[in-house]
Amino acid sequence: KQEVTQIPAALSVPEGENLVLNCSFTDSAIYNLQWFRQDPGKGLTSLLLIQSSQREQTSGRLNASLDKSSGRSTLYIAASQPGDSATYLCAVRRRDTGGFKTIFGAGTRLFVKA
Amino acid sequence: EAEVAQSPRYKITEKSQAVAFWCDPISGHATLYWYRQILGQGPELLVQFQDESVVDDSQLPKDRFSAERLKGVDSTLKIQPAELGDSAMYLCASSSIGPGQFYEQYFGPGTRLTVT
């Protein structure tokens, strides 16, 4: 059974700092992995999607890496800003009978201090 | 930019009452998902549709929850009767398997349910 763990559960950093959020999964037979951002009381916004054959994806100040063999993904945020404060969730997708199954981690709550 | 629509945004109901949520996915997205998210946790899949067919409802409490997507477009999730433990955010998402899509999921704003 696939389990997804995100560490740390919460993180507080000063503005301008570079930071890394971690996501680990127990079953390496994944189809892809997707990182999301969630603001309090809101839905999820897709940030980056990495296919199982890819090693990393970049969008602006964000860089996501994937190491399937070790069951890990990291989300790197460069030059953090107060507007980056949110919960960051990773979701692992794998093939299952009838289609694909998505398992989410519990998220990392990020607070960037001005 | 196309978005997933959900209504209502907030719902307060008394336990034992019936409640329904509506979702309209991004046009052309064949796959539709309903998730439940308890505060401080990640979303948990309740039901997944491929067009009008259910492909995964293994985590749906079928004694009180039902979901339908009759024409393969919009969808309704119903709870009857609601219980206190159903208080959560209910999220709808959609995805496409078209070229370059790879089941990337797009989420709606969610419905915050409070059962009193």
mmCIF file of C-alpha atoms in Angstrom:
data_model
loop_
_atom_site.group_PDB
_atom_site.id
_atom_site.type_symbol
_atom_site.label_atom_id
_atom_site.label_comp_id
_atom_site.label_asym_id
_atom_site.label_seq_id
_atom_site.Cartn_x
_atom_site.Cartn_y
_atom_site.Cartn_z
ATOM 1 C CA LYS A 1 0.000 0.000 0.000
ATOM 2 C CA GLN A 2 1.385 3.376 -1.063
ATOM 3 C CA GLU A 3 2.101 5.810 1.773
ATOM 4 C CA VAL A 4 3.199 9.417 1.254
ATOM 5 C CA THR A 5 5.006 11.356 3.978
ATOM 6 C CA GLN A 6 5.936 15.030 4.005
ATOM 7 C CA ILE A 7 8.603 16.444 6.263
ATOM 8 C CA PRO A 8 8.654 18.864 7.970
ATOM 9 C CA ALA A 9 4.984 19.275 8.917
ATOM 10 C CA ALA A 10 5.547 23.001 9.429
ATOM 11 C CA LEU A 11 8.324 25.434 8.580
ATOM 12 C CA SER A 12 8.936 29.088 9.377
ATOM 13 C CA VAL A 13 11.677 30.986 7.536
ATOM 14 C CA PRO A 14 12.703 34.634 7.052
ATOM 15 C CA GLU A 15 12.018 36.290 3.732
ATOM 16 C CA GLY A 16 14.700 35.699 1.090
ATOM 17 C CA GLU A 17 15.769 32.285 2.324
ATOM 18 C CA ASN A 18 16.029 29.303 -0.028
ATOM 19 C CA LEU A 19 14.204 26.251 1.286
ATOM 20 C CA VAL A 20 13.513 22.594 0.538
ATOM 21 C CA LEU A 21 10.332 20.662 1.220
ATOM 22 C CA ASN A 22 10.478 16.875 1.251
ATOM 23 C CA CYS A 23 8.064 14.187 0.086
ATOM 24 C CA SER A 24 8.730 10.458 0.449
ATOM 25 C CA PHE A 25 6.706 7.520 -0.837
ATOM 26 C CA THR A 26 6.919 3.802 -0.104
ATOM 27 C CA ASP A 27 6.156 2.271 -3.530
ATOM 28 C CA SER A 28 8.510 3.395 -6.308
ATOM 29 C CA ALA A 29 6.221 2.110 -9.098
ATOM 30 C CA ILE A 30 4.636 5.504 -9.673
ATOM 31 C CA TYR A 31 3.177 7.071 -12.823
ATOM 32 C CA ASN A 32 3.877 10.670 -11.826
ATOM 33 C CA LEU A 33 4.109 13.031 -8.858
ATOM 34 C CA GLN A 34 2.411 16.409 -8.541
ATOM 35 C CA TRP A 35 3.136 19.293 -6.160
ATOM 36 C CA PHE A 36 0.286 21.590 -5.079
ATOM 37 C CA ARG A 37 -0.111 24.762 -3.077
ATOM 38 C CA GLN A 38 -3.141 25.316 -0.826
ATOM 39 C CA ASP A 39 -4.028 28.629 0.810
ATOM 40 C CA PRO A 40 -6.150 28.483 4.001
ATOM 41 C CA GLY A 41 -9.734 27.511 3.266
ATOM 42 C CA LYS A 42 -9.121 27.280 -0.474
ATOM 43 C CA GLY A 43 -8.724 24.600 -3.122
ATOM 44 C CA LEU A 44 -5.427 23.252 -4.438
ATOM 45 C CA THR A 45 -3.331 24.978 -7.090
ATOM 46 C CA SER A 46 -1.072 22.804 -9.232
ATOM 47 C CA LEU A 47 2.583 23.872 -9.138
ATOM 48 C CA LEU A 48 4.586 21.190 -10.907
ATOM 49 C CA LEU A 49 4.040 17.697 -12.284
ATOM 50 C CA ILE A 50 6.924 15.259 -12.790
ATOM 51 C CA GLN A 51 6.483 12.155 -14.898
ATOM 52 C CA SER A 52 8.135 8.950 -13.646
ATOM 53 C CA SER A 53 10.688 9.151 -16.455
ATOM 54 C CA GLN A 54 11.751 12.701 -15.514
ATOM 55 C CA ARG A 55 14.238 13.845 -12.881
ATOM 56 C CA GLU A 56 13.087 17.431 -12.351
ATOM 57 C CA GLN A 57 10.745 20.208 -13.394
ATOM 58 C CA THR A 58 11.151 23.964 -12.999
ATOM 59 C CA SER A 59 8.724 26.850 -12.915
ATOM 60 C CA GLY A 60 10.013 30.281 -11.959
ATOM 61 C CA ARG A 61 11.457 30.121 -8.430
ATOM 62 C CA LEU A 62 10.264 26.547 -7.974
ATOM 63 C CA ASN A 63 12.190 23.388 -8.791
ATOM 64 C CA ALA A 64 10.891 19.891 -8.120
ATOM 65 C CA SER A 65 13.085 16.804 -8.303
ATOM 66 C CA LEU A 66 12.182 13.122 -8.348
ATOM 67 C CA ASP A 67 14.276 10.118 -7.317
ATOM 68 C CA LYS A 68 12.066 7.090 -7.853
ATOM 69 C CA SER A 69 14.601 4.540 -6.665
ATOM 70 C CA SER A 70 14.845 6.140 -3.229
ATOM 71 C CA GLY A 71 11.145 7.091 -3.111
ATOM 72 C CA ARG A 72 11.763 10.804 -2.701
ATOM 73 C CA SER A 73 10.822 14.128 -4.208
ATOM 74 C CA THR A 74 11.893 17.600 -3.143
ATOM 75 C CA LEU A 75 10.390 21.006 -3.834
ATOM 76 C CA TYR A 76 12.982 23.774 -3.816
ATOM 77 C CA ILE A 77 11.777 27.352 -3.383
ATOM 78 C CA ALA A 78 14.345 30.041 -4.143
ATOM 79 C CA ALA A 79 14.349 33.484 -2.543
ATOM 80 C CA SER A 80 11.189 32.888 -0.510
ATOM 81 C CA GLN A 81 8.604 35.676 -0.186
ATOM 82 C CA PRO A 82 5.772 36.273 2.311
ATOM 83 C CA GLY A 83 3.349 35.452 -0.524
ATOM 84 C CA ASP A 84 4.751 31.920 -0.589
ATOM 85 C CA SER A 85 3.153 31.266 2.822
ATOM 86 C CA ALA A 86 0.747 28.355 2.297
ATOM 87 C CA THR A 87 0.501 24.583 2.694
ATOM 88 C CA TYR A 88 2.416 22.566 0.098
ATOM 89 C CA LEU A 89 1.123 19.095 -0.748
ATOM 90 C CA CYS A 90 2.615 16.337 -2.842
ATOM 91 C CA ALA A 91 0.489 13.699 -4.561
ATOM 92 C CA VAL A 92 1.714 10.409 -5.984
ATOM 93 C CA ARG A 93 -0.161 8.750 -8.824
ATOM 94 C CA ARG A 94 0.185 5.060 -9.682
ATOM 95 C CA ARG A 95 -1.548 2.599 -11.961
ATOM 96 C CA ASP A 96 -4.288 0.586 -10.323
ATOM 97 C CA THR A 97 -7.060 -1.752 -11.427
ATOM 98 C CA GLY A 98 -9.538 0.423 -13.294
ATOM 99 C CA GLY A 99 -7.153 3.297 -13.892
ATOM 100 C CA PHE A 100 -4.944 5.454 -11.715
ATOM 101 C CA LYS A 101 -4.916 6.044 -7.964
ATOM 102 C CA THR A 102 -3.729 9.274 -6.302
ATOM 103 C CA ILE A 103 -2.360 9.392 -2.752
ATOM 104 C CA PHE A 104 -1.663 12.711 -1.020
ATOM 105 C CA GLY A 105 0.736 13.561 1.747
ATOM 106 C CA ALA A 106 -0.488 15.581 4.740
ATOM 107 C CA GLY A 107 1.394 18.673 3.558
ATOM 108 C CA THR A 108 4.024 21.082 4.849
ATOM 109 C CA ARG A 109 2.728 24.360 6.289
ATOM 110 C CA LEU A 110 5.132 27.140 5.280
ATOM 111 C CA PHE A 111 5.290 30.583 6.856
ATOM 112 C CA VAL A 112 7.642 33.170 5.354
ATOM 113 C CA LYS A 113 8.271 36.107 7.676
ATOM 114 C CA ALA A 114 8.681 39.603 6.208
ATOM 115 C CA GLU B 1 -8.486 30.268 -18.070
ATOM 116 C CA ALA B 2 -10.752 27.228 -17.593
ATOM 117 C CA GLU B 3 -11.591 26.361 -13.990
ATOM 118 C CA VAL B 4 -13.372 23.709 -11.998
ATOM 119 C CA ALA B 5 -16.562 25.156 -10.502
ATOM 120 C CA GLN B 6 -18.084 24.026 -7.214
ATOM 121 C CA SER B 7 -21.139 25.097 -5.264
ATOM 122 C CA PRO B 8 -21.983 25.947 -2.625
ATOM 123 C CA ARG B 9 -18.734 27.321 -1.195
ATOM 124 C CA TYR B 10 -19.985 26.916 2.379
ATOM 125 C CA LYS B 11 -22.710 24.742 3.875
ATOM 126 C CA ILE B 12 -23.913 24.460 7.449
ATOM 127 C CA THR B 13 -26.355 21.670 8.189
ATOM 128 C CA GLU B 14 -27.709 19.836 11.183
ATOM 129 C CA LYS B 15 -26.871 16.191 11.712
ATOM 130 C CA SER B 16 -29.314 13.738 10.122
ATOM 131 C CA GLN B 17 -30.128 16.216 7.361
ATOM 132 C CA ALA B 18 -29.334 15.651 3.685
ATOM 133 C CA VAL B 19 -26.739 17.757 1.876
ATOM 134 C CA ALA B 20 -25.601 17.917 -1.750
ATOM 135 C CA PHE B 21 -22.573 19.377 -3.490
ATOM 136 C CA TRP B 22 -22.190 20.183 -7.174
ATOM 137 C CA CYS B 23 -19.111 20.202 -9.402
ATOM 138 C CA ASP B 24 -18.596 21.290 -13.007
ATOM 139 C CA PRO B 25 -15.183 20.129 -14.317
ATOM 140 C CA ILE B 26 -13.024 21.795 -16.934
ATOM 141 C CA SER B 27 -14.611 21.319 -20.341
ATOM 142 C CA GLY B 28 -13.336 18.180 -22.052
ATOM 143 C CA HIS B 29 -11.922 16.570 -18.913
ATOM 144 C CA ALA B 30 -13.151 12.979 -18.857
ATOM 145 C CA THR B 31 -11.905 12.173 -15.341
ATOM 146 C CA LEU B 32 -13.597 13.712 -12.303
ATOM 147 C CA TYR B 33 -12.637 13.210 -8.663
ATOM 148 C CA TRP B 34 -14.323 13.947 -5.336
ATOM 149 C CA TYR B 35 -12.011 14.288 -2.337
ATOM 150 C CA ARG B 36 -12.621 14.906 1.361
ATOM 151 C CA GLN B 37 -10.044 16.889 3.299
ATOM 152 C CA ILE B 38 -10.077 17.013 7.072
ATOM 153 C CA LEU B 39 -8.295 20.001 8.608
ATOM 154 C CA GLY B 40 -4.542 19.399 8.823
ATOM 155 C CA GLN B 41 -4.590 16.385 6.516
ATOM 156 C CA GLY B 42 -4.170 15.748 2.814
ATOM 157 C CA PRO B 43 -7.185 15.119 0.566
ATOM 158 C CA GLU B 44 -8.574 11.588 0.548
ATOM 159 C CA LEU B 45 -10.234 10.260 -2.605
ATOM 160 C CA LEU B 46 -13.934 9.437 -2.181
ATOM 161 C CA VAL B 47 -14.907 8.628 -5.752
ATOM 162 C CA GLN B 48 -13.400 8.837 -9.241
ATOM 163 C CA PHE B 49 -15.350 8.931 -12.504
ATOM 164 C CA GLN B 50 -14.177 8.210 -16.014
ATOM 165 C CA ASP B 51 -16.880 9.865 -18.135
ATOM 166 C CA GLU B 52 -20.136 8.711 -16.471
ATOM 167 C CA SER B 53 -18.692 5.517 -14.974
ATOM 168 C CA VAL B 54 -17.361 5.080 -11.452
ATOM 169 C CA VAL B 55 -13.828 3.636 -11.576
ATOM 170 C CA ASP B 56 -12.966 3.900 -7.869
ATOM 171 C CA ASP B 57 -15.316 4.349 -4.927
ATOM 172 C CA SER B 58 -13.472 2.106 -2.498
ATOM 173 C CA GLN B 59 -13.245 4.863 0.152
ATOM 174 C CA LEU B 60 -16.809 6.138 -0.242
ATOM 175 C CA PRO B 61 -19.039 5.393 2.801
ATOM 176 C CA LYS B 62 -21.800 3.969 0.668
ATOM 177 C CA ASP B 63 -24.336 3.699 3.480
ATOM 178 C CA ARG B 64 -24.664 7.484 3.510
ATOM 179 C CA PHE B 65 -22.739 8.903 0.542
ATOM 180 C CA SER B 66 -23.700 8.750 -3.121
ATOM 181 C CA ALA B 67 -22.234 10.321 -6.242
ATOM 182 C CA GLU B 68 -23.395 10.579 -9.807
ATOM 183 C CA ARG B 69 -22.229 11.986 -13.116
ATOM 184 C CA LEU B 70 -25.171 11.163 -15.318
ATOM 185 C CA LYS B 71 -24.098 12.763 -18.612
ATOM 186 C CA GLY B 72 -20.372 12.500 -18.043
ATOM 187 C CA VAL B 73 -20.030 16.231 -17.434
ATOM 188 C CA ASP B 74 -21.051 17.761 -14.089
ATOM 189 C CA SER B 75 -21.373 15.721 -10.920
ATOM 190 C CA THR B 76 -23.269 15.710 -7.624
ATOM 191 C CA LEU B 77 -22.096 14.294 -4.282
ATOM 192 C CA LYS B 78 -24.774 13.662 -1.676
ATOM 193 C CA ILE B 79 -24.670 12.825 2.009
ATOM 194 C CA GLN B 80 -27.774 11.485 3.736
ATOM 195 C CA PRO B 81 -27.942 11.568 6.700
ATOM 196 C CA ALA B 82 -25.077 13.910 7.615
ATOM 197 C CA GLU B 83 -23.071 13.111 10.748
ATOM 198 C CA LEU B 84 -20.853 15.348 12.877
ATOM 199 C CA GLY B 85 -17.757 13.544 11.566
ATOM 200 C CA ASP B 86 -18.596 14.609 8.007
ATOM 201 C CA SER B 87 -17.486 18.166 8.739
ATOM 202 C CA ALA B 88 -14.637 18.755 6.272
ATOM 203 C CA MET B 89 -13.683 20.417 2.991
ATOM 204 C CA TYR B 90 -15.066 18.598 -0.053
ATOM 205 C CA LEU B 91 -12.907 19.120 -3.120
ATOM 206 C CA CYS B 92 -13.661 18.346 -6.739
ATOM 207 C CA ALA B 93 -10.933 17.934 -9.341
ATOM 208 C CA SER B 94 -10.729 16.998 -13.009
ATOM 209 C CA SER B 95 -8.037 15.769 -15.352
ATOM 210 C CA SER B 96 -7.422 14.799 -18.937
ATOM 211 C CA ILE B 97 -5.292 12.106 -20.541
ATOM 212 C CA GLY B 98 -4.862 14.142 -23.694
ATOM 213 C CA PRO B 99 -1.432 14.890 -25.240
ATOM 214 C CA GLY B 100 0.885 16.321 -22.601
ATOM 215 C CA GLN B 101 -1.754 16.102 -19.864
ATOM 216 C CA PHE B 102 -0.741 12.942 -17.942
ATOM 217 C CA TYR B 103 -3.728 13.118 -15.569
ATOM 218 C CA GLU B 104 -2.592 16.464 -14.136
ATOM 219 C CA GLN B 105 -5.358 17.334 -11.682
ATOM 220 C CA TYR B 106 -7.031 20.733 -11.475
ATOM 221 C CA PHE B 107 -9.030 21.524 -8.349
ATOM 222 C CA GLY B 108 -12.076 23.625 -7.643
ATOM 223 C CA PRO B 109 -12.353 26.023 -4.663
ATOM 224 C CA GLY B 110 -14.019 23.381 -2.480
ATOM 225 C CA THR B 111 -17.124 23.279 -0.314
ATOM 226 C CA ARG B 112 -16.609 23.741 3.419
ATOM 227 C CA LEU B 113 -19.205 21.598 5.236
ATOM 228 C CA THR B 114 -20.015 22.103 8.906
ATOM 229 C CA VAL B 115 -22.401 19.647 10.560
ATOM 230 C CA THR B 116 -23.902 20.833 13.862
#
